[in-house]
Amino acid sequence: REAFLIEEPMAAAIGAGLNIMDPSGCMVVDIGGGTTEVAVISLGGIVINHSIRVAGDEIDEAIVNYARRDHNLVVGERTAENAKIAAGSAYPLEEEVRVTLRGRDLLTGLPKSVEVSSVELRDAISQPVNTIIELVKNSIEETPPELVADIMENGITLAGGGALLMGLDRRLQSELRMPVHRAEDPLTCVARGTGRVAEALHLYQ
C-alpha cells in the first residue's frame, strides 16, 4: 500500500557494500544503459548528484556509427554491444584484441564482415567515454574539500553495466589521480542495494 523512492546512486552504493552512514564521503559512478549518475554520499545523504543521458547505449551507438562511417557496414545494436564487451576499452590494453563486425554492406546490400581492433573501437567510443569522465571531474570540482580528501583516500566506486568497459577504471584513475574500484558484480548493484533497503526500511527512512 505504500511506495518508497530511493535514488539510483544511493541504491548502487548500498549494493556495492559502501557504508553510506559513515561521515567520511564516498563517490559512486553508476553507468547504466541510458544514464550515467555520479553521486557523493556522506552521513546517509547525497551531497552532490549529477546525471546525464550518456551511458552504455550511447557507446553502442558510437560503434554503429563508426561501422557505417568507416566501413560502409550496417550493424545492429546487439552486434555493437557484443563488440563493445569483447574489445571495447577506455584505456590502452596490455594486449590489444581484434573482433569481427558482421552486418550488411551499405553499397551492395549483401552480408559483409569486417575485422576491427580494440584500438579502432577505443577511438570510436572516445566521445561518450570522455563525456562520462568530464561529468566525474565536474562532480569532484563541486564536492566540498573535506569530502574530496575522503574520496582520495577511499577511492571512487564504479557500478552499473558500463563499469565493465575494459580499462575504464584505469583511465579514470590516471585522469583524476585517485583510486578507482569496480564494485563486485556491478550489473546487480542497484538491485541488491534496493533489496537491502526493502529488508531494513527503518534504517534508511
C-alpha positions as YAML, in Angstrom:
chain: A
units: angstrom
residues:
- id: 1
  name: ARG
  ca: [0.00, 0.00, 0.00]
- id: 2
  name: GLU
  ca: [2.99, 2.27, 0.39]
- id: 3
  name: ALA
  ca: [5.60, 3.29, -2.16]
- id: 4
  name: PHE
  ca: [9.13, 4.33, -1.24]
- id: 5
  name: LEU
  ca: [11.60, 6.04, -3.54]
- id: 6
  name: ILE
  ca: [15.36, 5.65, -3.47]
- id: 7
  name: GLU
  ca: [17.89, 7.46, -5.63]
- id: 8
  name: GLU
  ca: [19.66, 5.10, -8.02]
- id: 9
  name: PRO
  ca: [23.24, 6.01, -6.97]
- id: 10
  name: MET
  ca: [22.25, 5.55, -3.30]
- id: 11
  name: ALA
  ca: [20.95, 2.04, -4.10]
- id: 12
  name: ALA
  ca: [24.15, 1.37, -6.10]
- id: 13
  name: ALA
  ca: [26.32, 2.47, -3.15]
- id: 14
  name: ILE
  ca: [24.44, 0.19, -0.74]
- id: 15
  name: GLY
  ca: [24.62, -2.70, -3.23]
- id: 16
  name: ALA
  ca: [28.36, -2.12, -3.64]
- id: 17
  name: GLY
  ca: [28.79, -2.53, 0.10]
- id: 18
  name: LEU
  ca: [29.74, 1.08, 0.91]
- id: 19
  name: ASN
  ca: [28.98, 2.39, 4.39]
- id: 20
  name: ILE
  ca: [26.69, 5.28, 3.41]
- id: 21
  name: MET
  ca: [26.04, 6.26, 7.06]
- id: 22
  name: ASP
  ca: [29.72, 6.99, 7.62]
- id: 23
  name: PRO
  ca: [30.65, 10.69, 8.00]
- id: 24
  name: SER
  ca: [33.51, 10.26, 5.52]
- id: 25
  name: GLY
  ca: [32.45, 10.87, 1.91]
- id: 26
  name: CYS
  ca: [32.28, 8.25, -0.81]
- id: 27
  name: MET
  ca: [31.70, 8.68, -4.54]
- id: 28
  name: VAL
  ca: [29.68, 6.34, -6.76]
- id: 29
  name: VAL
  ca: [29.65, 6.44, -10.56]
- id: 30
  name: ASP
  ca: [26.68, 4.41, -11.80]
- id: 31
  name: ILE
  ca: [26.88, 3.82, -15.57]
- id: 32
  name: GLY
  ca: [23.69, 2.16, -16.75]
- id: 33
  name: GLY
  ca: [22.20, 1.69, -20.20]
- id: 34
  name: GLY
  ca: [20.52, 5.07, -20.63]
- id: 35
  name: THR
  ca: [22.05, 7.32, -17.95]
- id: 36
  name: THR
  ca: [25.24, 7.86, -16.00]
- id: 37
  name: GLU
  ca: [24.81, 9.12, -12.45]
- id: 38
  name: VAL
  ca: [27.56, 10.45, -10.22]
- id: 39
  name: ALA
  ca: [26.88, 10.94, -6.51]
- id: 40
  name: VAL
  ca: [28.88, 11.91, -3.46]
- id: 41
  name: ILE
  ca: [27.35, 10.39, -0.33]
- id: 42
  name: SER
  ca: [28.01, 11.22, 3.31]
- id: 43
  name: LEU
  ca: [26.07, 10.58, 6.55]
- id: 44
  name: GLY
  ca: [23.33, 8.71, 4.70]
- id: 45
  name: GLY
  ca: [22.56, 11.59, 2.33]
- id: 46
  name: ILE
  ca: [23.53, 12.65, -1.18]
- id: 47
  name: VAL
  ca: [25.74, 15.76, -1.15]
- id: 48
  name: ILE
  ca: [26.36, 16.03, -4.92]
- id: 49
  name: ASN
  ca: [24.32, 14.30, -7.62]
- id: 50
  name: HIS
  ca: [24.71, 14.69, -11.39]
- id: 51
  name: SER
  ca: [23.03, 12.72, -14.13]
- id: 52
  name: ILE
  ca: [23.47, 12.71, -17.92]
- id: 53
  name: ARG
  ca: [21.86, 10.71, -20.71]
- id: 54
  name: VAL
  ca: [25.17, 9.29, -21.93]
- id: 55
  name: ALA
  ca: [25.89, 5.69, -20.96]
- id: 56
  name: GLY
  ca: [26.09, 2.18, -22.39]
- id: 57
  name: ASP
  ca: [23.52, 2.78, -25.16]
- id: 58
  name: GLU
  ca: [25.46, 5.80, -26.48]
- id: 59
  name: ILE
  ca: [28.67, 3.76, -26.54]
- id: 60
  name: ASP
  ca: [26.87, 1.08, -28.62]
- id: 61
  name: GLU
  ca: [25.52, 3.80, -30.92]
- id: 62
  name: ALA
  ca: [29.05, 5.18, -31.40]
- id: 63
  name: ILE
  ca: [30.18, 1.73, -32.61]
- id: 64
  name: VAL
  ca: [27.17, 1.52, -35.01]
- id: 65
  name: ASN
  ca: [28.07, 4.97, -36.43]
- id: 66
  name: TYR
  ca: [31.75, 4.04, -36.73]
- id: 67
  name: ALA
  ca: [30.96, 0.85, -38.69]
- id: 68
  name: ARG
  ca: [28.70, 2.81, -41.06]
- id: 69
  name: ARG
  ca: [31.12, 5.73, -41.49]
- id: 70
  name: ASP
  ca: [34.45, 3.89, -41.81]
- id: 71
  name: HIS
  ca: [33.43, 0.53, -43.26]
- id: 72
  name: ASN
  ca: [30.09, 1.15, -45.06]
- id: 73
  name: LEU
  ca: [28.72, -1.55, -42.77]
- id: 74
  name: VAL
  ca: [25.25, -1.54, -41.21]
- id: 75
  name: VAL
  ca: [25.30, -3.40, -37.87]
- id: 76
  name: GLY
  ca: [22.61, -3.87, -35.24]
- id: 77
  name: GLU
  ca: [22.79, -2.66, -31.65]
- id: 78
  name: ARG
  ca: [23.32, -6.19, -30.35]
- id: 79
  name: THR
  ca: [26.32, -6.67, -32.64]
- id: 80
  name: ALA
  ca: [27.70, -3.32, -31.45]
- id: 81
  name: GLU
  ca: [27.18, -4.28, -27.81]
- id: 82
  name: ASN
  ca: [28.91, -7.65, -28.31]
- id: 83
  name: ALA
  ca: [31.87, -5.85, -29.93]
- id: 84
  name: LYS
  ca: [31.98, -3.39, -27.01]
- id: 85
  name: ILE
  ca: [32.05, -6.27, -24.48]
- id: 86
  name: ALA
  ca: [34.68, -8.24, -26.43]
- id: 87
  name: ALA
  ca: [37.06, -5.45, -27.48]
- id: 88
  name: GLY
  ca: [35.77, -2.07, -26.28]
- id: 89
  name: SER
  ca: [38.08, -0.20, -23.93]
- id: 90
  name: ALA
  ca: [38.69, 3.22, -22.43]
- id: 91
  name: TYR
  ca: [42.44, 2.79, -21.87]
- id: 92
  name: PRO
  ca: [45.22, 1.04, -23.86]
- id: 93
  name: LEU
  ca: [45.14, -2.70, -23.18]
- id: 94
  name: GLU
  ca: [48.23, -4.72, -22.31]
- id: 95
  name: GLU
  ca: [47.36, -6.92, -25.27]
- id: 96
  name: GLU
  ca: [45.16, -5.32, -27.92]
- id: 97
  name: VAL
  ca: [42.47, -7.62, -29.31]
- id: 98
  name: ARG
  ca: [40.50, -7.91, -32.55]
- id: 99
  name: VAL
  ca: [36.81, -8.56, -33.12]
- id: 100
  name: THR
  ca: [34.70, -9.25, -36.22]
- id: 101
  name: LEU
  ca: [31.74, -6.98, -37.00]
- id: 102
  name: ARG
  ca: [29.07, -8.68, -39.12]
- id: 103
  name: GLY
  ca: [26.31, -6.82, -40.89]
- id: 104
  name: ARG
  ca: [25.06, -5.59, -44.25]
- id: 105
  name: ASP
  ca: [27.15, -3.78, -46.82]
- id: 106
  name: LEU
  ca: [25.72, -0.30, -47.30]
- id: 107
  name: LEU
  ca: [26.63, -0.26, -51.01]
- id: 108
  name: THR
  ca: [25.68, -3.75, -52.19]
- id: 109
  name: GLY
  ca: [23.08, -4.71, -49.58]
- id: 110
  name: LEU
  ca: [24.85, -8.09, -49.18]
- id: 111
  name: PRO
  ca: [26.19, -9.61, -45.94]
- id: 112
  name: LYS
  ca: [29.66, -8.39, -45.01]
- id: 113
  name: SER
  ca: [32.09, -8.85, -42.12]
- id: 114
  name: VAL
  ca: [34.95, -6.59, -41.06]
- id: 115
  name: GLU
  ca: [37.68, -7.27, -38.52]
- id: 116
  name: VAL
  ca: [38.42, -4.28, -36.26]
- id: 117
  name: SER
  ca: [40.94, -3.81, -33.46]
- id: 118
  name: SER
  ca: [40.36, -2.64, -29.91]
- id: 119
  name: VAL
  ca: [42.43, 0.47, -30.82]
- id: 120
  name: GLU
  ca: [39.89, 1.41, -33.52]
- id: 121
  name: LEU
  ca: [36.97, 0.74, -31.20]
- id: 122
  name: ARG
  ca: [38.58, 2.81, -28.44]
- id: 123
  name: ASP
  ca: [38.81, 5.71, -30.86]
- id: 124
  name: ALA
  ca: [35.19, 5.13, -32.00]
- id: 125
  name: ILE
  ca: [33.76, 5.30, -28.46]
- id: 126
  name: SER
  ca: [36.04, 8.08, -27.21]
- id: 127
  name: GLN
  ca: [33.35, 10.79, -27.31]
- id: 128
  name: PRO
  ca: [30.78, 9.19, -24.95]
- id: 129
  name: VAL
  ca: [33.60, 7.91, -22.69]
- id: 130
  name: ASN
  ca: [35.11, 11.42, -22.49]
- id: 131
  name: THR
  ca: [31.66, 12.86, -21.65]
- id: 132
  name: ILE
  ca: [31.32, 10.43, -18.72]
- id: 133
  name: ILE
  ca: [34.83, 11.28, -17.47]
- id: 134
  name: GLU
  ca: [34.07, 15.01, -17.73]
- id: 135
  name: LEU
  ca: [30.94, 14.51, -15.60]
- id: 136
  name: VAL
  ca: [33.01, 12.82, -12.88]
- id: 137
  name: LYS
  ca: [35.58, 15.67, -12.99]
- id: 138
  name: ASN
  ca: [32.85, 18.32, -12.70]
- id: 139
  name: SER
  ca: [31.30, 16.48, -9.75]
- id: 140
  name: ILE
  ca: [34.67, 16.41, -7.94]
- id: 141
  name: GLU
  ca: [35.10, 20.16, -8.57]
- id: 142
  name: GLU
  ca: [31.75, 20.82, -6.84]
- id: 143
  name: THR
  ca: [32.44, 18.50, -3.89]
- id: 144
  name: PRO
  ca: [33.36, 20.16, -0.55]
- id: 145
  name: PRO
  ca: [37.16, 19.92, 0.06]
- id: 146
  name: GLU
  ca: [36.92, 17.74, 3.19]
- id: 147
  name: LEU
  ca: [34.85, 15.17, 1.26]
- id: 148
  name: VAL
  ca: [37.31, 15.27, -1.67]
- id: 149
  name: ALA
  ca: [40.02, 14.30, 0.84]
- id: 150
  name: ASP
  ca: [37.87, 11.32, 1.91]
- id: 151
  name: ILE
  ca: [37.30, 10.27, -1.72]
- id: 152
  name: MET
  ca: [41.05, 10.47, -2.40]
- id: 153
  name: GLU
  ca: [41.54, 8.06, 0.48]
- id: 154
  name: ASN
  ca: [38.55, 5.74, -0.10]
- id: 155
  name: GLY
  ca: [38.52, 5.91, -3.89]
- id: 156
  name: ILE
  ca: [35.69, 6.11, -6.41]
- id: 157
  name: THR
  ca: [33.37, 3.12, -6.87]
- id: 158
  name: LEU
  ca: [32.11, 2.20, -10.34]
- id: 159
  name: ALA
  ca: [28.74, 0.45, -10.62]
- id: 160
  name: GLY
  ca: [26.31, -0.46, -13.41]
- id: 161
  name: GLY
  ca: [26.94, -2.39, -16.61]
- id: 162
  name: GLY
  ca: [29.10, 0.40, -18.04]
- id: 163
  name: ALA
  ca: [31.63, -0.19, -15.25]
- id: 164
  name: LEU
  ca: [32.56, -3.42, -17.07]
- id: 165
  name: LEU
  ca: [34.07, -1.48, -20.00]
- id: 166
  name: MET
  ca: [37.72, -2.58, -20.09]
- id: 167
  name: GLY
  ca: [40.19, -0.04, -18.78]
- id: 168
  name: LEU
  ca: [37.58, 2.50, -17.60]
- id: 169
  name: ASP
  ca: [38.82, 2.27, -14.01]
- id: 170
  name: ARG
  ca: [42.45, 2.76, -15.11]
- id: 171
  name: ARG
  ca: [41.51, 5.69, -17.36]
- id: 172
  name: LEU
  ca: [39.64, 7.46, -14.54]
- id: 173
  name: GLN
  ca: [42.50, 6.71, -12.15]
- id: 174
  name: SER
  ca: [45.08, 8.27, -14.48]
- id: 175
  name: GLU
  ca: [42.96, 11.37, -15.20]
- id: 176
  name: LEU
  ca: [41.73, 12.02, -11.64]
- id: 177
  name: ARG
  ca: [44.84, 10.81, -9.77]
- id: 178
  name: MET
  ca: [42.80, 8.96, -7.15]
- id: 179
  name: PRO
  ca: [41.95, 5.28, -6.60]
- id: 180
  name: VAL
  ca: [39.06, 3.86, -8.66]
- id: 181
  name: HIS
  ca: [37.46, 0.50, -7.84]
- id: 182
  name: ARG
  ca: [34.93, -1.51, -9.76]
- id: 183
  name: ALA
  ca: [32.15, -2.81, -7.49]
- id: 184
  name: GLU
  ca: [31.79, -6.54, -7.14]
- id: 185
  name: ASP
  ca: [29.20, -7.65, -9.73]
- id: 186
  name: PRO
  ca: [28.48, -4.04, -10.85]
- id: 187
  name: LEU
  ca: [25.50, -5.12, -13.01]
- id: 188
  name: THR
  ca: [23.37, -6.02, -9.98]
- id: 189
  name: CYS
  ca: [24.48, -3.30, -7.52]
- id: 190
  name: VAL
  ca: [21.30, -1.21, -7.80]
- id: 191
  name: ALA
  ca: [19.00, -4.25, -7.50]
- id: 192
  name: ARG
  ca: [20.91, -5.64, -4.50]
- id: 193
  name: GLY
  ca: [21.01, -2.23, -2.80]
- id: 194
  name: THR
  ca: [17.27, -1.73, -3.27]
- id: 195
  name: GLY
  ca: [16.68, -5.20, -1.83]
- id: 196
  name: ARG
  ca: [18.73, -4.40, 1.27]
- id: 197
  name: VAL
  ca: [16.78, -1.18, 1.82]
- id: 198
  name: ALA
  ca: [13.45, -3.03, 1.43]
- id: 199
  name: GLU
  ca: [14.57, -5.57, 4.05]
- id: 200
  name: ALA
  ca: [15.52, -2.86, 6.56]
- id: 201
  name: LEU
  ca: [13.38, 0.18, 5.75]
- id: 202
  name: HIS
  ca: [13.59, 1.50, 9.33]
- id: 203
  name: LEU
  ca: [17.36, 2.03, 8.93]
- id: 204
  name: TYR
  ca: [17.08, 4.20, 5.81]
- id: 205
  name: GLN
  ca: [13.99, 6.38, 6.44]
...
